Coordinates of C-alpha atoms in Angstrom, one line a residue:
X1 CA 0.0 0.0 0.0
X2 CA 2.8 2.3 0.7
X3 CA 4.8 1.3 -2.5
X4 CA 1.8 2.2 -4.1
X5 CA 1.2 5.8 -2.6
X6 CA 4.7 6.8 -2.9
X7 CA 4.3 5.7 -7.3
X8 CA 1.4 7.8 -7.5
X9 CA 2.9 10.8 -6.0
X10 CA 5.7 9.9 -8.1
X11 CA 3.5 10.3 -11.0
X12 CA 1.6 13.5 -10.0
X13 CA 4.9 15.3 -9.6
X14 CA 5.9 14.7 -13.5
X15 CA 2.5 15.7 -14.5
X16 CA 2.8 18.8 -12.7
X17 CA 6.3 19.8 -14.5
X18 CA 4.9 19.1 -17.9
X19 CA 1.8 21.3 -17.0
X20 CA 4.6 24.0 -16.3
X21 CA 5.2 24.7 -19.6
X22 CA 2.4 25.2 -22.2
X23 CA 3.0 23.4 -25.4
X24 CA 6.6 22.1 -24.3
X25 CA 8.7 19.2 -22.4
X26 CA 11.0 19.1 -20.2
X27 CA 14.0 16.9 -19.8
X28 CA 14.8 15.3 -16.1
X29 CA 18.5 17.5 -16.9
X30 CA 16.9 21.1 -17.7
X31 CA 16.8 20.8 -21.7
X32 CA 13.3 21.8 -23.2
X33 CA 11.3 22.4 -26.5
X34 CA 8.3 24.3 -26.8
X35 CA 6.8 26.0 -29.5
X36 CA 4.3 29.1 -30.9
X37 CA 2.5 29.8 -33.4
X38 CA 1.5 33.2 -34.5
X39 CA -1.4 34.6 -35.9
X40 CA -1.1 34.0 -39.8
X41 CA -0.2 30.3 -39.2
X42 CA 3.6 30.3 -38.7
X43 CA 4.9 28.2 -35.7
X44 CA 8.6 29.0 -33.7
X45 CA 10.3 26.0 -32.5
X46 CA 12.6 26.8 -29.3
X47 CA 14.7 24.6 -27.6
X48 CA 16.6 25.8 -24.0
X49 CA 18.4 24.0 -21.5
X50 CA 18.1 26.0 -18.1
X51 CA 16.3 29.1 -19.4
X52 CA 19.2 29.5 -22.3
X53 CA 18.6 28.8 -25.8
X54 CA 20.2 25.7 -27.2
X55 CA 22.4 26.8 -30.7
X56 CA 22.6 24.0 -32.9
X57 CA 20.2 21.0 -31.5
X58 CA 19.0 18.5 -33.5
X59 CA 15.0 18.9 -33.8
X60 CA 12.6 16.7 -35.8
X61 CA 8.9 17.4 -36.5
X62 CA 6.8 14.4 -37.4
X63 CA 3.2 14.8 -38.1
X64 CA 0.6 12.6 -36.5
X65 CA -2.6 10.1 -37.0
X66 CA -1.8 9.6 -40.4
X67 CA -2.0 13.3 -41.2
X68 CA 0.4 15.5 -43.5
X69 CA 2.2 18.9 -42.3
X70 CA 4.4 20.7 -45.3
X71 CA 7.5 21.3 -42.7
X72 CA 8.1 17.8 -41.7
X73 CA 11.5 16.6 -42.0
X74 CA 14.8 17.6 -39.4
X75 CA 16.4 20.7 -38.8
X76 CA 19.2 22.7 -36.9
X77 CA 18.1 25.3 -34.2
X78 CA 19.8 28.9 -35.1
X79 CA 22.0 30.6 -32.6
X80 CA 19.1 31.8 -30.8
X81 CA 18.0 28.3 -30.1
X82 CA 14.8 28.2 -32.5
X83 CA 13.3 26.8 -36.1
X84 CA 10.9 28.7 -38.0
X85 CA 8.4 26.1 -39.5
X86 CA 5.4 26.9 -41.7
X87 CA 1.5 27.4 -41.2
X88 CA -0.1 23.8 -41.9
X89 CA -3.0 23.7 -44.4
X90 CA -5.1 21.9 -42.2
X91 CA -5.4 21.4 -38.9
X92 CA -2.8 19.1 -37.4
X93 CA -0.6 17.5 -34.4
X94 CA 2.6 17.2 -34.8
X95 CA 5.5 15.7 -32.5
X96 CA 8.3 18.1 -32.2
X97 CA 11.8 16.0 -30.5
X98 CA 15.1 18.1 -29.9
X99 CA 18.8 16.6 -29.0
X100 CA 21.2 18.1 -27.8
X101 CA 24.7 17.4 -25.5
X102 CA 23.3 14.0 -25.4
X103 CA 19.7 14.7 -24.3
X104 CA 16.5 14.2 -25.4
X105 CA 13.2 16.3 -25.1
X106 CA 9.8 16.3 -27.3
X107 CA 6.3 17.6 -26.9
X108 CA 3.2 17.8 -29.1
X109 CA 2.1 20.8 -30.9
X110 CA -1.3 21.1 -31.9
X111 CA -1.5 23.1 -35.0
X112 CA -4.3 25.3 -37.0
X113 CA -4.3 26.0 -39.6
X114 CA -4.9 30.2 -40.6
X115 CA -8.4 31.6 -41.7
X116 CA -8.5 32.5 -45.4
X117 CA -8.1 36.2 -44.4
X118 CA -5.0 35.8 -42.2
X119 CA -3.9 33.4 -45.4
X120 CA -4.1 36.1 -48.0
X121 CA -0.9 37.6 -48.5
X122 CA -0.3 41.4 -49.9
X123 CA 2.9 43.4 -51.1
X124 CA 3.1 47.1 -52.1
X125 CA 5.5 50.0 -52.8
X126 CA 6.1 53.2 -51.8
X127 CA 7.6 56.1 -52.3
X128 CA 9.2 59.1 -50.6
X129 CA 9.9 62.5 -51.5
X130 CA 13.5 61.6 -51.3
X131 CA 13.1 59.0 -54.3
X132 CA 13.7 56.1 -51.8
X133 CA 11.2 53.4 -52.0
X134 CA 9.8 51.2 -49.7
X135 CA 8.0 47.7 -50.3
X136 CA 5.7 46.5 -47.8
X137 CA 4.8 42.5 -47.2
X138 CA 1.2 42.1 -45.2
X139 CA -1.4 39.6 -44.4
X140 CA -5.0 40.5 -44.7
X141 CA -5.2 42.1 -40.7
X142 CA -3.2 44.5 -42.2
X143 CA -0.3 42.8 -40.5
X144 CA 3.8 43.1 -41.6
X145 CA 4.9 39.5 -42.3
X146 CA 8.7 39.6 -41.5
X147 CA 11.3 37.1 -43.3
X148 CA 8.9 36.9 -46.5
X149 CA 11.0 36.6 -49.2
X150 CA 11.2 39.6 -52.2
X151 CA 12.1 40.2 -55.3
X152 CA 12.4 43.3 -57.5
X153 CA 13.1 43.2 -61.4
X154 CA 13.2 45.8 -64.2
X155 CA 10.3 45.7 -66.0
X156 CA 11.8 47.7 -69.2
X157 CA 14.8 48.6 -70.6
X158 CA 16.1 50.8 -67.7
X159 CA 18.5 49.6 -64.9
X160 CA 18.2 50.1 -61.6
X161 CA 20.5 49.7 -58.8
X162 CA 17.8 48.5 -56.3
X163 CA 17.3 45.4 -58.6
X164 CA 17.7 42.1 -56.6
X165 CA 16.5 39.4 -53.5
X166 CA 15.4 40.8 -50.3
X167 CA 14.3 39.5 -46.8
X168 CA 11.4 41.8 -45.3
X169 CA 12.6 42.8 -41.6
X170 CA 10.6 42.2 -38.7
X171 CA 8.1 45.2 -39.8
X172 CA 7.1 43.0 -43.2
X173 CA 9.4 45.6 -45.4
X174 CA 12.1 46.1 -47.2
X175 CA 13.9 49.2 -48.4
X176 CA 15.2 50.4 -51.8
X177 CA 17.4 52.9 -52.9
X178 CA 16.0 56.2 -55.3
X179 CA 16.2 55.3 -59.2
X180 CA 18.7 57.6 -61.1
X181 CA 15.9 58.1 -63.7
X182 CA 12.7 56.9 -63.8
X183 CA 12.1 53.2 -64.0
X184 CA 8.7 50.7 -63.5
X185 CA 9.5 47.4 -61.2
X186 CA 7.9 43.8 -60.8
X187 CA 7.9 42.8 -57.6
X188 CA 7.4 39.7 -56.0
X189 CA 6.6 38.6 -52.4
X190 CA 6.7 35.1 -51.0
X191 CA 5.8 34.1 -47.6
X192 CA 3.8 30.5 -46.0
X193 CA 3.3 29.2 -49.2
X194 CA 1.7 32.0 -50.6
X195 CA 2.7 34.7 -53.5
X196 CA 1.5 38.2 -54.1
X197 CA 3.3 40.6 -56.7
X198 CA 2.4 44.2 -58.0
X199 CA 4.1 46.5 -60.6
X200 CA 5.2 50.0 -59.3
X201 CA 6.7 53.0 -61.3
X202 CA 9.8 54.5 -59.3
X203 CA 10.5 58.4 -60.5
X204 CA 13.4 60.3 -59.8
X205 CA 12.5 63.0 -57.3
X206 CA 13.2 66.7 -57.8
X207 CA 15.0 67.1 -54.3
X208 CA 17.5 64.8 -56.0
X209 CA 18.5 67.7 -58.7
X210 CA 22.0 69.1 -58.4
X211 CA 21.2 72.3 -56.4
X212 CA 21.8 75.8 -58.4
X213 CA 25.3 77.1 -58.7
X214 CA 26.6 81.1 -57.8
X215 CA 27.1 81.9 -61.5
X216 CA 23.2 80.9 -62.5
X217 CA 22.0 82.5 -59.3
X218 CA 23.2 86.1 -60.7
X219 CA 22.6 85.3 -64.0
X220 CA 19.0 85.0 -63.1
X221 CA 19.5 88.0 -60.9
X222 CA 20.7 90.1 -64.2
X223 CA 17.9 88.6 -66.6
X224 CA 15.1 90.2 -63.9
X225 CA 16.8 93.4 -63.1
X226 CA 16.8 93.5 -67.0
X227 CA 13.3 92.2 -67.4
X228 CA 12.3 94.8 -64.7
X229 CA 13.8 97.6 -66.7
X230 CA 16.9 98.6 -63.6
X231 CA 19.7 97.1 -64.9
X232 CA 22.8 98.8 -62.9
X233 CA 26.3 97.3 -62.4
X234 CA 25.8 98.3 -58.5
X235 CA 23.0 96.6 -58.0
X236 CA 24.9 93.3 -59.9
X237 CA 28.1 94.1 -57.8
X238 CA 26.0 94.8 -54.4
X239 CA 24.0 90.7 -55.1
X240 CA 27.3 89.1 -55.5
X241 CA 28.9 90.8 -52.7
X242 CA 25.9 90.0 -50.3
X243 CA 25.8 86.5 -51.4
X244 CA 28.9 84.9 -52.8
X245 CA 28.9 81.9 -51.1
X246 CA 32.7 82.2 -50.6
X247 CA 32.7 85.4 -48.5
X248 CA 32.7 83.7 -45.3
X249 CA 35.7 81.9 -46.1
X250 CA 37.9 85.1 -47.6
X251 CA 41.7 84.8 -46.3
X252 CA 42.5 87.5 -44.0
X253 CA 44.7 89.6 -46.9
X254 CA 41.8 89.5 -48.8
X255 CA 40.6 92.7 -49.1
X256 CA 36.6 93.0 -48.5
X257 CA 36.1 96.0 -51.2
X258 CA 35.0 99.1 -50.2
X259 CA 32.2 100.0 -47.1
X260 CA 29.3 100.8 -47.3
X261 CA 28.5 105.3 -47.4
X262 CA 27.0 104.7 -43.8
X263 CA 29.8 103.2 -42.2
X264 CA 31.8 106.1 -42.1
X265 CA 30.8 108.6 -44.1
X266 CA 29.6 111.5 -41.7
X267 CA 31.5 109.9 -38.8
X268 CA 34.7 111.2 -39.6
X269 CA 37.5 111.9 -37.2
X270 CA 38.3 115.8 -37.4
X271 CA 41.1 117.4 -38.9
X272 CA 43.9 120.2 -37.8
X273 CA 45.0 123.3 -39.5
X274 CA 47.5 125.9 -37.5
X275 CA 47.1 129.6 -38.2
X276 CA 49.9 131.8 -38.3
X277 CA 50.2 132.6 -34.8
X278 CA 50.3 129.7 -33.4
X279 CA 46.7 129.4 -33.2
X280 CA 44.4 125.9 -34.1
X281 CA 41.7 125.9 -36.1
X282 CA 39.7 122.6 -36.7
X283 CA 37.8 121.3 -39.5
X284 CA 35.4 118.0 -40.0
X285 CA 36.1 115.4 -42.1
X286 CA 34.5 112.7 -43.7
X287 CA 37.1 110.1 -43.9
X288 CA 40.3 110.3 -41.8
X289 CA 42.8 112.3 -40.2
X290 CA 44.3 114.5 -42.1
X291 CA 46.6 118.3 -40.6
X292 CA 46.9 121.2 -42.3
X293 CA 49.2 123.9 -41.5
X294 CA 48.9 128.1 -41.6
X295 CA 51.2 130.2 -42.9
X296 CA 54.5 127.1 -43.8
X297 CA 53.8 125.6 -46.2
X298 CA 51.9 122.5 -45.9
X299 CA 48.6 119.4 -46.7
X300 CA 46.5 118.0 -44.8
X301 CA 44.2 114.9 -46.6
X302 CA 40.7 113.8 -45.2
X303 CA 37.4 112.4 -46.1
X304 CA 36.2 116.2 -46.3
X305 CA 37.7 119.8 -47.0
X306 CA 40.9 120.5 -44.6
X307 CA 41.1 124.3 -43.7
X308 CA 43.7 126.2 -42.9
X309 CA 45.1 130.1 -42.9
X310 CA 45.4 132.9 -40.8
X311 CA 41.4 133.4 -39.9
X312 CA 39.0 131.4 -40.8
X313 CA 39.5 128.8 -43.7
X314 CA 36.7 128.5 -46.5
X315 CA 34.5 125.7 -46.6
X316 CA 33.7 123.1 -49.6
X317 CA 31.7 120.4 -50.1
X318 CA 32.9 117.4 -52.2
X319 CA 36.6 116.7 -53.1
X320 CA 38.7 120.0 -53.6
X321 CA 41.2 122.4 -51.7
X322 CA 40.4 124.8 -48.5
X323 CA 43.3 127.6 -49.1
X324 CA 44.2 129.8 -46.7
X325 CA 46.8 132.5 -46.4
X326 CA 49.7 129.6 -47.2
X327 CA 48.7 126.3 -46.4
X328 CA 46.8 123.9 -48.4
X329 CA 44.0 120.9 -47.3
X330 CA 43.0 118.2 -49.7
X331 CA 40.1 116.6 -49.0
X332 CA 37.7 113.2 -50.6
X333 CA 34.3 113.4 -51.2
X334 CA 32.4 114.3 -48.3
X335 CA 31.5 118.0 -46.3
X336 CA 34.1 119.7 -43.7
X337 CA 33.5 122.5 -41.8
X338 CA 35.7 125.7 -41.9
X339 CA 38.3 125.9 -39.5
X340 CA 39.1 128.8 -36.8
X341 CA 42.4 130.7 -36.7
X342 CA 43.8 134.0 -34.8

């Protein structure tokens, strides 16, 4: 009676650790196989020993009850420890068995097979404004169906660098480059057995254009000012100076050209002229320093008039001489104000 209690309990304790783990076994040494299937049909295989997936075990599915499953056979789990094995047609059980390190685990997986709308299978293209295209791999949920299988050909006489075999990502796409001119594509998408393809016409986008160069920028400038009627060699010499797009990187000895009228021009620093006693007189300028002197003999340069003499200097406005009783001022454009001697 007591043999037979402690077998039972035996029993109920194995039962329980199967129960542990939905869909998978569990070896009396920690390896284990389970697997998942998703919702268009598709079914994950994973084997682990102690929580960490198994690289490399051997796994065989077999189906059962004298049924037929299209992924029957042996295969080789990846480096994270799984096989990827396709949605059955019909319903079905299967026996999954995994080896590895000299150990042996199975379960049973009972399979279903996908609805007619989660077994439709969709492919499309898009483009950006960029020129780059996008093809998208989905099941009839609306769904991205990663790993499908894709490929793109010319359909005409045009080649195209984004030609070739693809592998949609875990979103269901996959990513082409822009077409150097324009170009129409056949592509193809395979995934669980099922095909869908569609025909898409890549153009080359306008952003793509070589941008405008400095020399056609004021040509266009000179063809309005002409079309406008105010053609003027200042207003051609003010564009380029305002936007040539080397300015910023001019070499120090470089010289910039000349300022601007507002800079300076009726900020000038003031002028000197000595009367013939000794006495200073002082005149404006529009441009720099410049000293004039009385009765020797002498010039003084500025923006403006420079005045000199024994009383007051004369005043001008624009480039000429201020004369006093000896003494001479030369002056730029610009106004100076007569000067005061004793």
């Amino acid at each position: 009676m007591r043999h037979q209690r402690h077998t039972l309990l035996v029993a109920a304790l194995v039962v329980a650790v199967i129960a542990a783990v939905p869909g998978g076994a569990v070896a009396a040494d920690g390896l284990s196989v389970s697997g998942d299937q998703a919702e268009d049909g598709t079914v994950t295989v994973t084997v682990t020993e102690n929580d960490t997936a198994v690289a490399n075990a051997s796994v065989t599915v077999e189906a059962l009850n004298n049924s037929s499953y299209v992924d029957e056979g042996d295969y080789s789990t990846g480096e994270n420890g799984t096989v990827e094995l396709a949605a059955p047609e019909e319903n079905v059980s299967v026996a999954v068995t995994a080896e590895a390190n000299n150990t042996t685990a199975e379960t049973t997986l009972d399979l279903v097979a996908p609805t007619d709308d989660a077994a439709e299978l969709s492919v499309g293209v898009s483009q950006a404004d960029d020129g780059s295209a996008t093809v998208s791999v989905t099941n009839a949920t609306g769904a991205g169906v990663a790993n499908a299988s894709v490929g793109v050909t010319e359909a005409d006489n045009v080649t195209y660098a984004g030609a070739g075999d693809y592998t949609t990502d875990d979103s269901g796409t996959v990513g082409l480059p822009a077409p150097e001119e324009n170009v129409t594509v056949d592509v193809v998408a395979e995934a669980n057995n099922l095909t869908a393809e569609t025909t898409a016409t890549l153009t080359v986008s306008n952003g793509s254009e070589a941008p405008e160069t400095f020399g056609q920028r004021v040509a266009s400038f000179v063809e309005q000012l002409k079309t406008n009627g105010n053609m003027s060699g200042q207003a051609v010499s003010a564009f380029v100076v305002d936007n040539n797009p080397g300015a910023d990187n001019r070499p120090d000895h470089v010289d910039p050209g000349p300022k601007d009228d507002d800079d300076e021009g009726e900020k000038g620093a003031n002028g000197n002229g000595h009367g013939a006693d000794g006495n200073n007189g002082n005149g404006n300028g529009a441009g720099a320093n410049g000293n004039g002197n009385g009765d020797g003999a002498g010039n003084g340069n500025s923006g403006g008039n420079g005045n000199s003499g024994n009383d007051a200097g004369s005043n001008g406005g624009g480039p000429g001489n201020g004369n006093g009783n000896n003494g001479n001022g030369n002056g730029g454009p610009g106004n100076g104000n007569p000067g005061n001697g004793n």
